[in-house]
Coordinates of N, CA and C in Angstrom, one line a residue:
M1 N -4.0 -18.4 -14.7 CA -3.2 -19.0 -15.7 C -2.5 -17.8 -16.4
S2 N -1.2 -17.9 -16.7 CA -0.5 -16.9 -17.4 C 0.0 -17.5 -18.7
K3 N 0.0 -16.6 -19.7 CA 0.6 -16.9 -21.0 C 1.9 -16.3 -21.2
L4 N 2.9 -17.0 -21.8 CA 4.2 -16.5 -22.0 C 4.3 -15.6 -23.2
I5 N 5.0 -14.5 -23.1 CA 5.1 -13.6 -24.3 C 6.6 -13.5 -24.7
G6 N 7.4 -13.0 -23.8 CA 8.9 -12.9 -24.1 C 9.7 -13.5 -22.9
P7 N 11.0 -13.3 -22.9 CA 11.8 -13.9 -21.9 C 11.4 -13.5 -20.4
L8 N 10.9 -12.3 -20.2 CA 10.6 -11.8 -18.9 C 9.1 -11.5 -18.7
Q9 N 8.4 -11.6 -19.8 CA 7.0 -11.1 -19.8 C 6.0 -12.3 -19.7
A10 N 4.9 -12.0 -19.0 CA 3.8 -13.0 -18.9 C 2.5 -12.2 -18.9
V11 N 1.5 -12.7 -19.4 CA 0.1 -12.1 -19.3 C -0.6 -12.9 -18.3
D12 N -1.1 -12.1 -17.3 CA -1.8 -12.7 -16.1 C -3.2 -12.3 -16.1
G13 N -4.1 -13.2 -16.3 CA -5.5 -12.8 -16.2 C -6.0 -12.1 -17.5
K14 N -6.6 -10.9 -17.3 CA -7.1 -10.2 -18.4 C -6.2 -9.1 -18.9
R15 N -5.2 -9.6 -19.7 CA -4.3 -8.7 -20.4 C -3.4 -7.8 -19.5
K16 N -3.2 -8.3 -18.3 CA -2.3 -7.6 -17.4 C -0.9 -8.1 -17.6
T17 N 0.0 -7.4 -18.1 CA 1.4 -7.8 -18.4 C 2.2 -7.7 -17.1
T18 N 2.9 -8.7 -16.8 CA 3.8 -8.7 -15.6 C 5.2 -9.0 -16.1
Y19 N 6.2 -8.5 -15.4 CA 7.6 -8.8 -15.6 C 8.1 -9.4 -14.3
G20 N 9.1 -10.2 -14.4 CA 9.6 -10.7 -13.2 C 10.7 -11.8 -13.3
Y21 N 11.3 -12.1 -12.2 CA 12.4 -13.1 -12.1 C 12.0 -14.0 -10.9
K22 N 12.6 -15.2 -10.9 CA 12.4 -16.1 -9.8 C 13.8 -16.6 -9.3
M23 N 13.8 -16.7 -8.0 CA 15.0 -17.3 -7.3 C 14.6 -18.7 -6.9
H24 N 15.5 -19.6 -7.2 CA 15.3 -21.0 -6.8 C 16.5 -21.3 -5.8
A25 N 16.2 -21.9 -4.7 CA 17.3 -22.1 -3.7 C 17.3 -23.5 -3.1
N26 N 18.5 -24.0 -2.7 CA 18.7 -25.2 -2.0 C 19.2 -24.8 -0.6
T27 N 18.4 -25.0 0.4 CA 18.8 -24.6 1.8 C 19.0 -25.9 2.6
D28 N 19.8 -25.8 3.7 CA 19.9 -26.9 4.6 C 19.0 -26.7 5.8
E29 N 19.0 -27.6 6.7 CA 18.0 -27.6 7.8 C 18.2 -26.4 8.8
D30 N 19.3 -25.7 8.7 CA 19.5 -24.5 9.5 C 19.1 -23.2 8.8
G31 N 18.8 -23.3 7.5 CA 18.4 -22.1 6.8 C 19.5 -21.5 5.9
F32 N 20.7 -22.1 5.9 CA 21.7 -21.6 5.0 C 21.4 -21.9 3.6
V33 N 21.6 -20.9 2.7 CA 21.4 -21.1 1.3 C 22.7 -21.7 0.7
K34 N 22.5 -23.0 0.3 CA 23.7 -23.7 -0.3 C 23.9 -23.5 -1.7
K35 N 22.8 -23.5 -2.5 CA 22.9 -23.3 -3.9 C 21.7 -22.4 -4.3
M36 N 21.9 -21.6 -5.4 CA 20.7 -20.9 -5.8 C 20.9 -20.7 -7.3
S37 N 19.7 -20.4 -8.0 CA 19.7 -20.0 -9.4 C 18.6 -18.9 -9.5
Y38 N 18.8 -18.1 -10.5 CA 18.0 -16.9 -10.7 C 17.6 -16.9 -12.1
T39 N 16.3 -17.0 -12.4 CA 15.8 -17.1 -13.8 C 14.7 -16.1 -14.1
P40 N 14.4 -15.9 -15.4 CA 13.3 -15.1 -15.8 C 12.0 -15.7 -15.3
G41 N 11.0 -15.0 -15.1 CA 9.7 -15.5 -14.5 C 9.0 -16.6 -15.3
N42 N 9.3 -16.7 -16.6 CA 8.6 -17.6 -17.5 C 9.3 -19.0 -17.6
V43 N 10.4 -19.2 -16.8 CA 11.1 -20.5 -16.8 C 10.4 -21.4 -15.7
H44 N 10.0 -22.6 -16.1 CA 9.3 -23.4 -15.2 C 10.3 -23.9 -14.1
D45 N 9.8 -24.1 -12.9 CA 10.6 -24.5 -11.8 C 11.4 -25.8 -12.0
S46 N 10.7 -26.8 -12.6 CA 11.3 -28.1 -12.8 C 12.6 -28.0 -13.7
Q47 N 12.7 -27.0 -14.5 CA 13.9 -26.9 -15.3 C 15.2 -26.5 -14.6
E48 N 15.0 -26.0 -13.4 CA 16.1 -25.6 -12.5 C 16.5 -26.6 -11.5
F49 N 15.8 -27.7 -11.5 CA 15.9 -28.7 -10.4 C 17.4 -29.3 -10.4
D50 N 17.9 -29.6 -11.6 CA 19.3 -30.2 -11.6 C 20.3 -29.4 -11.0
K51 N 20.2 -28.1 -11.2 CA 21.2 -27.1 -10.7 C 21.2 -27.0 -9.2
L52 N 20.1 -27.3 -8.6 CA 20.0 -27.2 -7.2 C 20.3 -28.4 -6.3
L53 N 20.3 -29.6 -7.0 CA 20.6 -30.8 -6.3 C 22.0 -30.9 -5.7
D54 N 22.2 -31.4 -4.5 CA 23.5 -31.8 -4.0 C 23.7 -33.2 -4.5
T55 N 24.7 -33.4 -5.3 CA 25.0 -34.7 -5.9 C 26.4 -35.1 -5.7
Y56 N 26.6 -36.4 -5.9 CA 28.0 -37.0 -5.9 C 28.0 -38.1 -7.0
K57 N 29.2 -38.3 -7.5 CA 29.3 -39.3 -8.6 C 29.8 -40.6 -8.1
T58 N 29.2 -41.7 -8.5 CA 29.7 -43.1 -8.2 C 30.2 -43.6 -9.5
K59 N 30.6 -44.9 -9.5 CA 31.1 -45.5 -10.8 C 30.1 -45.5 -11.9
D60 N 28.8 -45.8 -11.6 CA 27.9 -46.0 -12.7 C 26.9 -44.8 -12.8
K61 N 26.6 -44.0 -11.8 CA 25.7 -42.9 -11.9 C 25.9 -41.8 -10.9
I62 N 25.1 -40.8 -11.1 CA 25.1 -39.6 -10.1 C 24.0 -39.8 -9.1
K63 N 24.4 -39.7 -7.8 CA 23.4 -39.9 -6.8 C 23.2 -38.6 -6.0
T64 N 22.0 -38.4 -5.4 CA 21.7 -37.3 -4.6 C 22.2 -37.5 -3.1
C65 N 22.6 -36.4 -2.5 CA 23.0 -36.4 -1.1 C 21.8 -36.2 -0.2
G66 N 21.4 -37.2 0.5 CA 20.3 -37.0 1.4 C 18.9 -36.9 0.8
E67 N 17.9 -36.5 1.6 CA 16.6 -36.5 1.1 C 16.3 -35.1 0.4
V68 N 15.4 -35.1 -0.5 CA 15.0 -33.9 -1.2 C 13.6 -33.5 -0.9
Y69 N 13.4 -32.4 -0.2 CA 12.1 -31.9 0.1 C 11.8 -30.7 -0.8
A70 N 10.9 -30.9 -1.8 CA 10.7 -29.8 -2.8 C 9.3 -29.6 -2.9
D71 N 9.0 -28.4 -3.5 CA 7.6 -28.0 -3.8 C 7.1 -28.9 -5.0
S72 N 5.8 -29.0 -5.1 CA 5.2 -29.9 -6.1 C 5.5 -29.4 -7.5
A73 N 5.9 -28.1 -7.7 CA 6.2 -27.6 -9.0 C 7.5 -28.3 -9.6
Y74 N 8.3 -28.8 -8.7 CA 9.5 -29.5 -9.2 C 9.3 -31.0 -9.6
A75 N 8.1 -31.5 -9.4 CA 7.8 -32.9 -9.6 C 7.5 -33.1 -11.1
N76 N 8.2 -34.1 -11.6 CA 7.9 -34.7 -12.9 C 8.7 -36.0 -13.0
K77 N 8.4 -36.8 -14.0 CA 9.0 -38.1 -14.1 C 10.5 -38.1 -14.1
K78 N 11.1 -37.2 -14.9 CA 12.6 -37.1 -15.0 C 13.2 -36.8 -13.6
N79 N 12.7 -35.8 -12.9 CA 13.2 -35.4 -11.6 C 13.0 -36.5 -10.6
N80 N 11.8 -37.1 -10.6 CA 11.6 -38.2 -9.6 C 12.5 -39.4 -9.8
E81 N 12.8 -39.7 -11.1 CA 13.8 -40.8 -11.3 C 15.2 -40.4 -10.8
K82 N 15.5 -39.1 -11.0 CA 16.9 -38.6 -10.6 C 17.0 -38.7 -9.1
I83 N 16.0 -38.4 -8.4 CA 16.1 -38.4 -6.9 C 16.1 -39.9 -6.4
G84 N 15.3 -40.7 -6.9 CA 15.2 -42.1 -6.4 C 14.1 -42.2 -5.4
K85 N 13.6 -43.4 -5.1 CA 12.4 -43.6 -4.3 C 12.6 -43.2 -2.8
Q86 N 13.8 -43.6 -2.2 CA 13.9 -43.4 -0.8 C 14.3 -41.9 -0.5
N87 N 14.8 -41.1 -1.4 CA 15.2 -39.8 -1.2 C 14.1 -38.8 -1.6
N88 N 13.1 -39.2 -2.3 CA 12.1 -38.4 -2.8 C 11.0 -37.9 -1.8
K89 N 11.1 -36.7 -1.4 CA 10.1 -36.1 -0.4 C 9.4 -34.9 -1.0
V90 N 9.2 -35.0 -2.3 CA 8.5 -33.9 -3.0 C 7.0 -33.9 -2.6
L91 N 6.4 -32.7 -2.4 CA 5.0 -32.7 -2.0 C 4.1 -33.3 -3.1
H92 N 3.1 -34.0 -2.7 CA 2.1 -34.5 -3.6 C 1.2 -33.4 -4.1
R93 N 0.8 -33.5 -5.3 CA -0.1 -32.5 -5.9 C -1.5 -33.2 -6.3
A94 N -2.5 -32.5 -6.0 CA -3.9 -33.0 -6.4 C -4.2 -32.5 -7.8
Y95 N -4.8 -33.3 -8.6 CA -5.2 -32.9 -9.9 C -6.7 -32.9 -10.0
R96 N -7.3 -32.3 -11.1 CA -8.7 -32.3 -11.3 C -9.3 -33.7 -11.3
N97 N -10.3 -33.9 -10.6 CA -11.0 -35.2 -10.5 C -10.1 -36.3 -9.9
K98 N -9.0 -35.9 -9.2 CA -8.1 -36.9 -8.6 C -7.6 -36.3 -7.3
P99 N -8.4 -36.2 -6.2 CA -7.9 -35.6 -5.0 C -6.9 -36.5 -4.3
L100 N -6.2 -35.9 -3.4 CA -5.2 -36.6 -2.6 C -5.8 -37.6 -1.7
T101 N -5.1 -38.7 -1.5 CA -5.5 -39.8 -0.6 C -5.2 -39.3 0.8
K102 N -5.7 -40.1 1.8 CA -5.3 -39.7 3.2 C -3.8 -39.9 3.4
Q103 N -3.2 -40.9 2.9 CA -1.8 -41.1 3.0 C -1.0 -40.0 2.4
Q104 N -1.4 -39.5 1.2 CA -0.7 -38.4 0.6 C -0.8 -37.1 1.4
K105 N -2.0 -36.9 2.0 CA -2.2 -35.7 2.8 C -1.3 -35.8 4.0
Q106 N -1.2 -36.9 4.6 CA -0.4 -37.1 5.8 C 1.1 -36.9 5.4
D107 N 1.5 -37.5 4.2 CA 2.9 -37.2 3.8 C 3.2 -35.8 3.6
N108 N 2.3 -35.0 2.9 CA 2.4 -33.6 2.7 C 2.6 -32.8 4.0
K109 N 1.8 -33.2 5.0 CA 1.8 -32.5 6.3 C 3.2 -32.7 6.9
Q110 N 3.7 -34.0 6.9 CA 5.0 -34.3 7.5 C 6.1 -33.5 6.7
R111 N 6.0 -33.5 5.4 CA 7.1 -32.9 4.5 C 7.0 -31.4 4.7
S112 N 5.8 -30.8 4.9 CA 5.7 -29.4 5.0 C 6.3 -28.9 6.3
S113 N 6.3 -29.8 7.3 CA 6.9 -29.4 8.6 C 8.4 -29.2 8.5
I114 N 9.0 -29.8 7.5 CA 10.4 -29.7 7.2 C 10.7 -28.6 6.2
R115 N 9.8 -28.5 5.2 CA 10.0 -27.5 4.1 C 9.8 -26.1 4.6
Y116 N 9.2 -25.9 5.8 CA 9.0 -24.5 6.2 C 10.3 -23.7 6.3
V117 N 11.4 -24.4 6.5 CA 12.8 -23.8 6.6 C 13.0 -23.0 5.3
V118 N 12.8 -23.6 4.2 CA 13.0 -23.0 2.9 C 12.0 -21.8 2.8
E119 N 10.8 -22.0 3.1 CA 9.8 -20.9 3.0 C 10.2 -19.7 3.9
R120 N 10.6 -20.1 5.1 CA 11.1 -19.0 6.1 C 12.3 -18.2 5.5
T121 N 13.2 -19.0 4.8 CA 14.3 -18.3 4.3 C 13.9 -17.3 3.2
F122 N 13.0 -17.7 2.3 CA 12.5 -16.8 1.3 C 11.8 -15.6 1.9
G123 N 11.0 -15.9 2.9 CA 10.3 -14.8 3.6 C 11.2 -13.8 4.2
L124 N 12.3 -14.3 4.8 CA 13.3 -13.3 5.4 C 14.0 -12.5 4.3
L125 N 14.3 -13.2 3.2 CA 15.0 -12.5 2.1 C 14.1 -11.4 1.5
K126 N 12.8 -11.7 1.4 CA 11.9 -10.7 0.9 C 11.6 -9.6 1.9
L127 N 11.4 -10.0 3.1 CA 11.0 -9.0 4.1 C 12.2 -8.0 4.5
H128 N 13.4 -8.6 4.8 CA 14.5 -7.8 5.3 C 15.4 -7.3 4.2
H129 N 15.4 -7.9 3.1 CA 16.4 -7.5 2.0 C 15.8 -7.0 0.7
G130 N 14.4 -7.0 0.7 CA 13.8 -6.5 -0.5 C 13.9 -7.3 -1.7
L131 N 14.0 -8.6 -1.6 CA 14.1 -9.5 -2.7 C 12.8 -9.8 -3.4
G132 N 11.7 -9.2 -2.9 CA 10.4 -9.4 -3.5 C 10.3 -8.6 -4.8
K133 N 11.1 -7.6 -5.0 CA 11.1 -6.8 -6.2 C 12.4 -6.7 -6.9
A134 N 12.4 -6.7 -8.2 CA 13.7 -6.6 -8.9 C 14.1 -5.1 -8.9
R135 N 15.3 -4.8 -8.5 CA 15.7 -3.5 -8.4 C 16.3 -2.9 -9.7
Y136 N 16.9 -3.8 -10.5 CA 17.7 -3.4 -11.7 C 17.0 -4.0 -12.9
L137 N 17.4 -3.4 -14.1 CA 17.0 -4.0 -15.3 C 18.0 -5.0 -15.8
G138 N 17.5 -6.2 -16.2 CA 18.4 -7.2 -16.7 C 18.6 -8.3 -15.7
L139 N 18.8 -9.5 -16.2 CA 18.9 -10.7 -15.4 C 20.2 -10.7 -14.6
A140 N 21.3 -10.3 -15.2 CA 22.7 -10.4 -14.6 C 22.8 -9.6 -13.4
R141 N 22.3 -8.3 -13.4 CA 22.4 -7.5 -12.2 C 21.6 -7.9 -11.1
N142 N 20.3 -8.4 -11.4 CA 19.4 -8.9 -10.4 C 20.0 -10.2 -9.8
K143 N 20.6 -11.0 -10.6 CA 21.1 -12.3 -10.1 C 22.3 -12.0 -9.2
A144 N 23.2 -11.0 -9.6 CA 24.3 -10.7 -8.7 C 23.8 -10.1 -7.3
R145 N 22.7 -9.3 -7.4 CA 22.1 -8.8 -6.2 C 21.6 -9.9 -5.3
A146 N 20.9 -10.9 -5.9 CA 20.3 -12.0 -5.2 C 21.4 -12.8 -4.5
Q147 N 22.5 -13.0 -5.3 CA 23.6 -13.8 -4.7 C 24.3 -13.1 -3.5
L148 N 24.4 -11.8 -3.6 CA 25.0 -11.0 -2.5 C 24.0 -11.1 -1.3
I149 N 22.8 -11.0 -1.5 CA 21.8 -11.0 -0.5 C 21.8 -12.4 0.2
A150 N 21.9 -13.5 -0.6 CA 22.0 -14.8 -0.1 C 23.2 -15.0 0.8
M151 N 24.4 -14.4 0.4 CA 25.6 -14.5 1.2 C 25.4 -13.8 2.5
S152 N 24.8 -12.6 2.4 CA 24.6 -11.8 3.7 C 23.7 -12.5 4.6
H153 N 22.7 -13.2 4.0 CA 21.7 -14.0 4.8 C 22.5 -15.1 5.5
N154 N 23.4 -15.8 4.8 CA 24.1 -16.9 5.4 C 25.0 -16.4 6.5
L155 N 25.6 -15.2 6.4 CA 26.5 -14.7 7.4 C 25.6 -14.3 8.7
K156 N 24.5 -13.8 8.4 CA 23.6 -13.4 9.5 C 23.1 -14.7 10.2
T157 N 22.7 -15.7 9.5 CA 22.2 -17.0 10.1 C 23.3 -17.6 10.9
G158 N 24.6 -17.6 10.3 CA 25.7 -18.1 11.1 C 26.0 -17.4 12.4
M159 N 25.9 -16.1 12.4 CA 26.1 -15.3 13.6 C 25.0 -15.6 14.6
N160 N 23.7 -15.8 14.1 CA 22.6 -16.1 15.1 C 22.8 -17.4 15.7
I161 N 23.3 -18.4 14.9 CA 23.6 -19.7 15.5 C 24.7 -19.7 16.5
F162 N 25.8 -18.9 16.2 CA 26.9 -18.8 17.1 C 26.5 -18.1 18.4
K163 N 25.7 -17.0 18.3 CA 25.2 -16.4 19.5 C 24.4 -17.3 20.4
E164 N 23.5 -18.1 19.7 CA 22.7 -19.1 20.5 C 23.6 -20.1 21.2
M165 N 24.6 -20.6 20.5 CA 25.5 -21.5 21.1 C 26.2 -20.9 22.3
Q166 N 26.7 -19.6 22.2 CA 27.3 -19.0 23.3 C 26.3 -18.8 24.5
R167 N 25.1 -18.5 24.2 CA 24.1 -18.3 25.2 C 23.9 -19.6 26.0
L168 N 23.8 -20.7 25.2 CA 23.6 -22.0 25.8 C 24.8 -22.4 26.7
K169 N 26.0 -22.1 26.2 CA 27.2 -22.4 27.0 C 27.1 -21.7 28.3
R170 N 26.7 -20.4 28.3 CA 26.7 -19.6 29.5 C 25.6 -20.2 30.5
L171 N 24.5 -20.6 29.9 CA 23.4 -21.2 30.8 C 23.9 -22.5 31.4
R172 N 24.6 -23.3 30.7 CA 25.1 -24.6 31.2 C 26.1 -24.3 32.3
G173 N 27.0 -23.3 32.1 CA 28.0 -22.9 33.1 C 27.3 -22.5 34.4
Y174 N 26.2 -21.8 34.3 CA 25.5 -21.3 35.5 C 24.9 -22.5 36.2
C175 N 24.4 -23.5 35.5 CA 23.7 -24.6 36.1 C 24.7 -25.5 36.8
V176 N 25.9 -25.6 36.3 CA 26.9 -26.6 36.8 C 27.3 -26.1 38.2
Q177 N 27.5 -24.8 38.4 CA 28.0 -24.3 39.6 C 27.1 -24.4 40.8

């Protein structure tokens, strides 16, 4: 459990002070980063939820585009109402003296099989681009760096998909002859 001290500071465990930032991202099924936000480490995930949603406006209200697969940290009443019943695919969370039911465990397993794309994207950003550590002092510079890294990741992902499509075209061409 960490206690908040300042905008970037948190006490973790026995008086060990840590500084940090968090990147929140909206990715599609191919791993492209569609939207992102970058915050100090002491901002709760659920506060960034609105900025990440793909939404469109109707006459009477704002609706989400498609299903939302999110980590349980984004779950709260306000966010659940915003998503709606049929689009809500947020992971279930167990609480003290209230374990998950069999159905909730099954739902989490199915949802995790789709959410791995987001986790894989974060893993690639940390492994290949050094996003696991803040390189600069200040939120603005680190946010700009994270945005540039996300753009380069999207270009790389697009090229990999294009190469795979070209490879499949060549294979089909060989099979037809």
